[in-house]
JSON list of C-alpha atoms in Angstrom, two decimals:
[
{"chain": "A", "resi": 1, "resn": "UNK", "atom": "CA", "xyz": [-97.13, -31.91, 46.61]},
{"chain": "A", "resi": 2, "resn": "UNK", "atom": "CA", "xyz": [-99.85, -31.53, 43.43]},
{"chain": "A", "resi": 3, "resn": "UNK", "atom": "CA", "xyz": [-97.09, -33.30, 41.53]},
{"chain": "A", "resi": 4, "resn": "UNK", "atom": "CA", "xyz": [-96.66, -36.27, 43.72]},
{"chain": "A", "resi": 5, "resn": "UNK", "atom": "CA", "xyz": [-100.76, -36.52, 43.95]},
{"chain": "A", "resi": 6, "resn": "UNK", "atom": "CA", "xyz": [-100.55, -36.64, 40.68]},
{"chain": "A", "resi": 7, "resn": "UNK", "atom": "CA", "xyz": [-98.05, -39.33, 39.99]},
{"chain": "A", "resi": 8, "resn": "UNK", "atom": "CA", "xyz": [-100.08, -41.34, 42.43]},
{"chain": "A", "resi": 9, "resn": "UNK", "atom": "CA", "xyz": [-103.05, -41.01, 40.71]},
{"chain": "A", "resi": 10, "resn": "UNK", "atom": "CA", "xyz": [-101.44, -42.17, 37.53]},
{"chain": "A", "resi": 11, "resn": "UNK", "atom": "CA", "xyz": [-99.80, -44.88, 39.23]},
{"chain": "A", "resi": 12, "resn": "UNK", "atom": "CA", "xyz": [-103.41, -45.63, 40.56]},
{"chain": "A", "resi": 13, "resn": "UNK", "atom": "CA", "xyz": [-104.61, -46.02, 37.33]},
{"chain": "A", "resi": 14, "resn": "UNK", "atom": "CA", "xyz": [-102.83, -48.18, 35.87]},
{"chain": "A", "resi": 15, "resn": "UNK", "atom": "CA", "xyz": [-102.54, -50.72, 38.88]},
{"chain": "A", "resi": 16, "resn": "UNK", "atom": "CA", "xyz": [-106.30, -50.22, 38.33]},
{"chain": "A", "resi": 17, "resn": "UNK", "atom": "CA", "xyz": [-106.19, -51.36, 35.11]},
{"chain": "A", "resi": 18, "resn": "UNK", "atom": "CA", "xyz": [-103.71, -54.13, 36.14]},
{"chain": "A", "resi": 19, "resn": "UNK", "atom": "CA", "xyz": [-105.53, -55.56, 37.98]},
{"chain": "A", "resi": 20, "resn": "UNK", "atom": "CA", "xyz": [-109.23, -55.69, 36.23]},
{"chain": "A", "resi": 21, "resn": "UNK", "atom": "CA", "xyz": [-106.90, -57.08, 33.43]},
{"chain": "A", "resi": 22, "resn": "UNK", "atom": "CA", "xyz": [-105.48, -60.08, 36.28]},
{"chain": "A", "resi": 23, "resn": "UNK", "atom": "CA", "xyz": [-108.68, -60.86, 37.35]},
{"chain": "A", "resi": 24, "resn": "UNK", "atom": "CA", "xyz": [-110.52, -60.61, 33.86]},
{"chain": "A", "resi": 25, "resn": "UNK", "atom": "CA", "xyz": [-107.68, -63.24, 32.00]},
{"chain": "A", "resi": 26, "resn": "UNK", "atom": "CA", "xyz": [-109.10, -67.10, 31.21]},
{"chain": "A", "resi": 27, "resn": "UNK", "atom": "CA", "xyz": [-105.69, -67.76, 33.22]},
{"chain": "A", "resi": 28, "resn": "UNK", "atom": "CA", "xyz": [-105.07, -65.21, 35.37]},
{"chain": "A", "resi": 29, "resn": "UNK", "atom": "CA", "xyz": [-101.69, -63.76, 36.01]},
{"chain": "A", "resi": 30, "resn": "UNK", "atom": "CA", "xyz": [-99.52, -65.61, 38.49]},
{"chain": "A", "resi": 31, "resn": "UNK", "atom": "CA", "xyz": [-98.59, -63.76, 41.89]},
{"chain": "A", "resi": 32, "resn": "UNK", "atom": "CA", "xyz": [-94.88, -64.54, 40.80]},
{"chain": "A", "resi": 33, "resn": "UNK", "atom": "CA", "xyz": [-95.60, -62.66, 37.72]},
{"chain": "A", "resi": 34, "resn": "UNK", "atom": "CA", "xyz": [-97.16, -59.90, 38.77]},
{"chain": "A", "resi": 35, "resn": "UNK", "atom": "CA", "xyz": [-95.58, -59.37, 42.79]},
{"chain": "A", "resi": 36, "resn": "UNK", "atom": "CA", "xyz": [-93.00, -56.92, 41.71]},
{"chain": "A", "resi": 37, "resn": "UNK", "atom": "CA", "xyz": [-95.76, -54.54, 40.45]},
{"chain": "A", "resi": 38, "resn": "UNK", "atom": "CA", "xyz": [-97.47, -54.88, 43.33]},
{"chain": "A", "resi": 39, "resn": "UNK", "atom": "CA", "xyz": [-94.77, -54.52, 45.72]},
{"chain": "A", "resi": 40, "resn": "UNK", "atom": "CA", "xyz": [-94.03, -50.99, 43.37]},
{"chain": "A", "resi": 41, "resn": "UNK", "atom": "CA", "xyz": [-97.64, -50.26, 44.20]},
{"chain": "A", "resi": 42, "resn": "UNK", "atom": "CA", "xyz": [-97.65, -50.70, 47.95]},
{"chain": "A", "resi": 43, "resn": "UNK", "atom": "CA", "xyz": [-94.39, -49.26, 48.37]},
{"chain": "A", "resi": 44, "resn": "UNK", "atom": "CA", "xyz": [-95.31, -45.71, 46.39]},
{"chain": "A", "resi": 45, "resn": "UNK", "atom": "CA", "xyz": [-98.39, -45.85, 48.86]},
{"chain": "A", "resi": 46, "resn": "UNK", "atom": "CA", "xyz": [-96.27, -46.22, 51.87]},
{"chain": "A", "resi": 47, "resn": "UNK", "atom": "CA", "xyz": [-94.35, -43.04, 50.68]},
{"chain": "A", "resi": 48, "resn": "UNK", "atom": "CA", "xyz": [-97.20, -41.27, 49.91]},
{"chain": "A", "resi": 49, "resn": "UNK", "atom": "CA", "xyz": [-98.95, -41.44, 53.60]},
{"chain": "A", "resi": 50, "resn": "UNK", "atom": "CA", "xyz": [-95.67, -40.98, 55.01]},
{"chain": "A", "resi": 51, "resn": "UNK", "atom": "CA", "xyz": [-94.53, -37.40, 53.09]},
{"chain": "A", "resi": 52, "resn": "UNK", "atom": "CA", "xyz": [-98.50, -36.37, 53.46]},
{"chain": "A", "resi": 53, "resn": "UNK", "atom": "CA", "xyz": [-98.09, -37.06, 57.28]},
{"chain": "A", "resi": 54, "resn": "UNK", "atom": "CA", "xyz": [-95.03, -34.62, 57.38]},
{"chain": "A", "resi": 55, "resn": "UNK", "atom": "CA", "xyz": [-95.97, -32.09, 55.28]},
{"chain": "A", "resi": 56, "resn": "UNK", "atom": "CA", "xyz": [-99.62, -31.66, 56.54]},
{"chain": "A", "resi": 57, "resn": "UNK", "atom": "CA", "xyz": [-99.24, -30.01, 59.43]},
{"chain": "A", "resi": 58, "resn": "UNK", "atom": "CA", "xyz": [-97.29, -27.35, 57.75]},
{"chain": "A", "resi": 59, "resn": "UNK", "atom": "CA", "xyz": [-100.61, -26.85, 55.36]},
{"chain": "A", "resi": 60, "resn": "UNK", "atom": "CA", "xyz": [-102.01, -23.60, 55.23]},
{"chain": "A", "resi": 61, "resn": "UNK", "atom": "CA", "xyz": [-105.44, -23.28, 56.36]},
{"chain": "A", "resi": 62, "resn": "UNK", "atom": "CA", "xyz": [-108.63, -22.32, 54.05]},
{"chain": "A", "resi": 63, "resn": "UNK", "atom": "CA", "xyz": [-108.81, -18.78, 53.79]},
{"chain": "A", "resi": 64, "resn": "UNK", "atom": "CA", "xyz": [-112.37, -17.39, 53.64]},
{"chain": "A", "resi": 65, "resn": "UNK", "atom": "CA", "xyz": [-113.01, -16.42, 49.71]},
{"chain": "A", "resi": 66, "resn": "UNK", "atom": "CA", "xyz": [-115.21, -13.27, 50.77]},
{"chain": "A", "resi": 67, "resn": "UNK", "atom": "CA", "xyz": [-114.17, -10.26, 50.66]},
{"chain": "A", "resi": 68, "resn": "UNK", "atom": "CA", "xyz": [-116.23, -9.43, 53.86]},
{"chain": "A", "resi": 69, "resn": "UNK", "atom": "CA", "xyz": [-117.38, -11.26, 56.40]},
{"chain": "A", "resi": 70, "resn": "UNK", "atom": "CA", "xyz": [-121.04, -10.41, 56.57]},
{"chain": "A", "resi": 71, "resn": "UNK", "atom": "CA", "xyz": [-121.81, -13.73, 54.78]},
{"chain": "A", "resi": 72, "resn": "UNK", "atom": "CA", "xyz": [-119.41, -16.23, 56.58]},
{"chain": "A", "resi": 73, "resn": "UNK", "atom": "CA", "xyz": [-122.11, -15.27, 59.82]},
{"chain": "A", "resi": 74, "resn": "UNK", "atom": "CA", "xyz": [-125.00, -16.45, 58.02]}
]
């Protein structure tokens, strides 16, 4: 799971910079010219939400760091 977050983030990233670098150009970048990135984008974020929603409920919950449990009551 940390590995896939972390692909994503990359992935993030540079469709980040992508796009600053679309909007920033004189021209601009066509949508014809830059749709398959975008489609790669959307699609990685599809499977992303989808493998979080089937692997969170099988998450294990916060443990409490303290030793005892005199100052989880405070």
């Amino acid at each position: 799971m940390r590995r896939i977050g972390m692909v994503w983030s990359i992935t993030s990233f540079c469709m980040g910079v992508f796009s600053v670098a679309m909007f920033s150009s004189p021209r601009g970048i066509s949508l014809s010219e830059s749709l398959w990135a975008w489609t790669i984008y959307i699609a990685l974020g599809c499977g992303w939400v989808i493998i979080v929603y089937q692997k969170i409920d099988t998450a294990p919950l916060p443990q409490s760091i303290y030793e005892d449990e005199i100052l989880d009551d405070l």
